[in-house]
Tab-separated table of C-alpha atoms in Angstrom:
chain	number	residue	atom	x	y	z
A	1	UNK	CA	-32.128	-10.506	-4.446
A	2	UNK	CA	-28.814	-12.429	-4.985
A	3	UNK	CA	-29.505	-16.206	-4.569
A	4	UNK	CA	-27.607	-19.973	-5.414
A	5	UNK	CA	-30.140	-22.120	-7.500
A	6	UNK	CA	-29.511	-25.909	-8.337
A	7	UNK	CA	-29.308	-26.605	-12.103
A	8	UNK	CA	-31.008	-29.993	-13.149
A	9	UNK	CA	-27.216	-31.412	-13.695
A	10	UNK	CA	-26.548	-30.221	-10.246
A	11	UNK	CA	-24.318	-27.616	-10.660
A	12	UNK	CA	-24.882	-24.513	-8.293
A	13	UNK	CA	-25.442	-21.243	-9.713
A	14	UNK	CA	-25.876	-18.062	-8.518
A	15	UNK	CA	-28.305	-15.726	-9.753
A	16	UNK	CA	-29.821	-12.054	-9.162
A	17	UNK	CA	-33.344	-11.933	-8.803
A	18	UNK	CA	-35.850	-9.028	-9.405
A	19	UNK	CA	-39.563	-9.255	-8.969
A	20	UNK	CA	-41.826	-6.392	-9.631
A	21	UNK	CA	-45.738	-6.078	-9.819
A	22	UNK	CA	-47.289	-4.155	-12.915
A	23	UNK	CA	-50.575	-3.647	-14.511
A	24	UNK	CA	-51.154	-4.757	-18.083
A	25	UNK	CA	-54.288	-5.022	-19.525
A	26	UNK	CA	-55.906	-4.092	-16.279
A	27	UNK	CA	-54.831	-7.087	-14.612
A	28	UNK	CA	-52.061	-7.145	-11.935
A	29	UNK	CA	-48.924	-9.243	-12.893
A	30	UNK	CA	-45.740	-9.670	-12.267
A	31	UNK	CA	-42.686	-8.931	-14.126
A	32	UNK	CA	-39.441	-11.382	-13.040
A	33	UNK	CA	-36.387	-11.119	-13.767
A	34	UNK	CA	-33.424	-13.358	-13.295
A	35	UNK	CA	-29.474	-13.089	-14.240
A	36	UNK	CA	-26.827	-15.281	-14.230
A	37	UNK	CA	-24.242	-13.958	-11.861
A	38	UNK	CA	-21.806	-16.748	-11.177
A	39	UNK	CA	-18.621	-16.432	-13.143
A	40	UNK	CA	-18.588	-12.532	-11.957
A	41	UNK	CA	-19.297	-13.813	-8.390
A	42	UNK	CA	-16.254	-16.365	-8.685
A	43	UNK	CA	-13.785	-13.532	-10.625
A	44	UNK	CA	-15.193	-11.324	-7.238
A	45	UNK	CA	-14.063	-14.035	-4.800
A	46	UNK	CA	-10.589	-14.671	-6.891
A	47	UNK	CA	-9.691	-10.790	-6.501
A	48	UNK	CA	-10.395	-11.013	-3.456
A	49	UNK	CA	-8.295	-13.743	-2.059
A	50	UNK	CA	-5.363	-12.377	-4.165
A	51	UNK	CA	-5.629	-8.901	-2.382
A	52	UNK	CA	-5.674	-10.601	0.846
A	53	UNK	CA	-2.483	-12.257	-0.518
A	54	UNK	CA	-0.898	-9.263	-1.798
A	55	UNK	CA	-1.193	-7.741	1.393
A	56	UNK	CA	0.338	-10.888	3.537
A	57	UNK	CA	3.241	-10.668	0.831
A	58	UNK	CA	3.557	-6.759	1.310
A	59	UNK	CA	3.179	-7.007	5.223
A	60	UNK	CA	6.019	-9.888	4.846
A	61	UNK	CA	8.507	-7.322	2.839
A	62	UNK	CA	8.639	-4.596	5.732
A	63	UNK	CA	11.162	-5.182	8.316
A	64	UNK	CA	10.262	-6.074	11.955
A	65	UNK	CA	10.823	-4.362	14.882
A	66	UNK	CA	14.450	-4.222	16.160
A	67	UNK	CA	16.336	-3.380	19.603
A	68	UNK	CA	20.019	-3.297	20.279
A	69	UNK	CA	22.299	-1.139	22.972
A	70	UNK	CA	21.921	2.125	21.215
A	71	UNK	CA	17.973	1.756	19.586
A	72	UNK	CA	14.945	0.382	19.631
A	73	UNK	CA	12.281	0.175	16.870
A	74	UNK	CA	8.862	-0.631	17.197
A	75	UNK	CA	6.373	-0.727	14.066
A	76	UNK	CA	2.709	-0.373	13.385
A	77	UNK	CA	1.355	-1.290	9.959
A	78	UNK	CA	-2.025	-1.431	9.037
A	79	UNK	CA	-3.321	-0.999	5.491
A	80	UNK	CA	-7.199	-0.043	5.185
A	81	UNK	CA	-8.188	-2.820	2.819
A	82	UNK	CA	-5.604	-5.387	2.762
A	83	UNK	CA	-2.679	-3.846	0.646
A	84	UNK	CA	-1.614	-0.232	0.819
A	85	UNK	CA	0.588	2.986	-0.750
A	86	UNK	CA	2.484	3.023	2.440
A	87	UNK	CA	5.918	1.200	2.733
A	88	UNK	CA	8.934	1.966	4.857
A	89	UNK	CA	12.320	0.309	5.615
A	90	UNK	CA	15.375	0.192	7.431
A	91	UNK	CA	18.724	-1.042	7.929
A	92	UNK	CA	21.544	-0.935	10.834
A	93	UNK	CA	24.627	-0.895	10.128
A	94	UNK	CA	26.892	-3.437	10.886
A	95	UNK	CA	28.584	-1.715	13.982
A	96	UNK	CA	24.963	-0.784	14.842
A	97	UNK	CA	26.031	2.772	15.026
A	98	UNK	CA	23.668	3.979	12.352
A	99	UNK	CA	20.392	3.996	11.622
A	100	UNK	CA	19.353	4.435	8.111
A	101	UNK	CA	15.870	4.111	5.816
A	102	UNK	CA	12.703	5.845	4.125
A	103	UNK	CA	9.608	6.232	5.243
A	104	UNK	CA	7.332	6.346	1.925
A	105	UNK	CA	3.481	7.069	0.872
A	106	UNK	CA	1.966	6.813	-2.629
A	107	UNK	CA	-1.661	8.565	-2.832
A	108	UNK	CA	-3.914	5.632	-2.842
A	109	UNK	CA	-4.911	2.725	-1.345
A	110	UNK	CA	-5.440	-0.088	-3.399
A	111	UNK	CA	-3.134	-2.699	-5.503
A	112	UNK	CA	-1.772	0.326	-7.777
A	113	UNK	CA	-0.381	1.718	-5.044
A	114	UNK	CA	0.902	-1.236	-3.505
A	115	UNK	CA	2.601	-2.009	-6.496
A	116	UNK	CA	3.738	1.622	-6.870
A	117	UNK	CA	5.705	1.713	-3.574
A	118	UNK	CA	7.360	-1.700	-4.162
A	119	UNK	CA	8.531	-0.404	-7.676
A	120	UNK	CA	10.142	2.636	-5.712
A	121	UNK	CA	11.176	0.449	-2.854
A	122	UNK	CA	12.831	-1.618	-4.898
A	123	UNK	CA	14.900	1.324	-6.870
A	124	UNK	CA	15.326	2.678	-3.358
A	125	UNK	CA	17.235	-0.142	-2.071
A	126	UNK	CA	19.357	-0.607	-5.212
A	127	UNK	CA	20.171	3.635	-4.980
A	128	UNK	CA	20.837	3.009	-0.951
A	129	UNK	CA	23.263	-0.185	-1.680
A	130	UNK	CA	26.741	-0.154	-0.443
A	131	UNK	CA	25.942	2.209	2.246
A	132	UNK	CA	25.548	5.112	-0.173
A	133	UNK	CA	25.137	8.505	1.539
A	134	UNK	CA	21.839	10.377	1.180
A	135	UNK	CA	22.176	13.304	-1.164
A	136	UNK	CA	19.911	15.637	-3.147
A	137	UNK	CA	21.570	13.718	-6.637
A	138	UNK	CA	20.130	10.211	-5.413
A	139	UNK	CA	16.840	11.887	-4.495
A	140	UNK	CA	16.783	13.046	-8.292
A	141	UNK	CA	17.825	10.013	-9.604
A	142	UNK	CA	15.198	8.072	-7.848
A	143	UNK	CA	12.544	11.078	-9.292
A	144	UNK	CA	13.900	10.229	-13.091
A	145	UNK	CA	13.922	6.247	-12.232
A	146	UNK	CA	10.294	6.291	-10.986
A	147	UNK	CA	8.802	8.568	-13.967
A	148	UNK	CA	7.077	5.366	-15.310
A	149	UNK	CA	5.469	3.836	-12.678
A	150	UNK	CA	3.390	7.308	-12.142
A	151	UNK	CA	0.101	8.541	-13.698
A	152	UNK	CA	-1.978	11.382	-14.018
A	153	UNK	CA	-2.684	12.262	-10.016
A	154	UNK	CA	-0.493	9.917	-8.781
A	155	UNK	CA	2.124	11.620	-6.366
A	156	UNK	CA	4.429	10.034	-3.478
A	157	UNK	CA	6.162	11.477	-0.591
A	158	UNK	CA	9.389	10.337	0.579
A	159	UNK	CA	11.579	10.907	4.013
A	160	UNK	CA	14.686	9.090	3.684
A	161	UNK	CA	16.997	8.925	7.200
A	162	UNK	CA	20.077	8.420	8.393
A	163	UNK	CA	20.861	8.446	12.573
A	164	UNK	CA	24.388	8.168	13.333
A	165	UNK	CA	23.903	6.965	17.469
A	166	UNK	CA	27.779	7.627	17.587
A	167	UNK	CA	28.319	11.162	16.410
A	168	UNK	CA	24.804	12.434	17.960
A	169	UNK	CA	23.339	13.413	14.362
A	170	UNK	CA	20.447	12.870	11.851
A	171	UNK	CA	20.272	13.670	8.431
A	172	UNK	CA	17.577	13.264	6.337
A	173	UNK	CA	16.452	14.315	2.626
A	174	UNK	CA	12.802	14.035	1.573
A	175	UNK	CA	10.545	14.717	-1.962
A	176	UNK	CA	6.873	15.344	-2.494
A	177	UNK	CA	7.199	16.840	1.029
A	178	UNK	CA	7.505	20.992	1.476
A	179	UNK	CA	6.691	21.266	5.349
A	180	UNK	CA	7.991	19.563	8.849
A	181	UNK	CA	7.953	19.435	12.182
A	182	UNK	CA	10.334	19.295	14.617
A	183	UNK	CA	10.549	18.968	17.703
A	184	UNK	CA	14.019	18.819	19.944
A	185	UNK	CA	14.519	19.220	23.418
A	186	UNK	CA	15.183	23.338	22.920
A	187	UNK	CA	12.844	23.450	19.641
A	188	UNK	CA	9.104	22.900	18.695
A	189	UNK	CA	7.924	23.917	15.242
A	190	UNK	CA	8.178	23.667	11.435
């Protein structure tokens, strides 16, 4: 049993507990045992309150939602415990005529991955600067540039997009993905 115990100089502490009964020497007794717990309770509480800040930075770095003549986007995001692998992004252009962006997903979902997608985010938007077209070479650079920031059973999966409202198309290039599904007004499948 976890408890907080007074010291005689006042201090609070916080201590584990265990009581057991035994027999020794024929007679019934207890054994009790107490630890110390309270700098690994404070380190716990310290973790915790900088997860719950790395997630209110990583919620701040994704963009909001957005609405003009020829869009409208509305997001959802909700990491499972407070910081997440998942990350996305997106830009108009200045004539708002295109749409353009990444929609990305590290395996995990803890501060590794958190800090794996903003390491790729943040190559991303330096490869996508100066409204750079997507291509298959930028999808390859990005592969070489984000090498280190990967381990053993580590993977991500990438959709990057690019909706031009004026000329009626999308294009789009992806990696870690080998499947879709799409669905037009004459088409439904992968």
């Amino acid at each position: 049993k976890e408890l907080r115990i007074y010291t005689k100089k006042g201090s609070v502490r916080t201590v584990i507990i265990s009581i057991e009964p035994i027999e020794f020497v024929d007679q019934s007794c207890w054994v009790i045992a107490a630890m110390d717990i309270t700098e690994r309770k404070q380190l716990q509480n310290q973790i915790a309150t900088e997860v719950e800040l790395a997630g209110v930075i990583q919620s701040a770095m994704l963009p909001g939602d957005f609405a003009c003549e020829l869009s409208e986007i509305r997001t959802i995001y909700q990491p499972i415990h407070g910081v997440s692998g998942d990350f996305f992004a997106y830009r108009i252009t200045p004539d708002q005529g295109r749409l353009q962006g990444y929609v990305l997903d590290v395996t995990g979902h803890g501060m590794a991955a958190a800090l794996q997608t903003t390491a790729i985010s943040v190559l991303l938007d330096r490869l996508l600067a100066g409204n750079r077209d997507l291509s298959i070479d930028m999808l390859e650079q990005l592969n070489q540039e984000s090498i280190p920031y990967f381990f053993e059973g580590s993977y991500a999966a990438i959709i990057l997009f690019d909706f031009d409202f004026v000329h009626g198309f999308l294009r789009c290039a992806s990696g870690g993905i080998n499947r879709y599904l799409v669905q037009t007004r004459d088409f439904t499948g992968q």
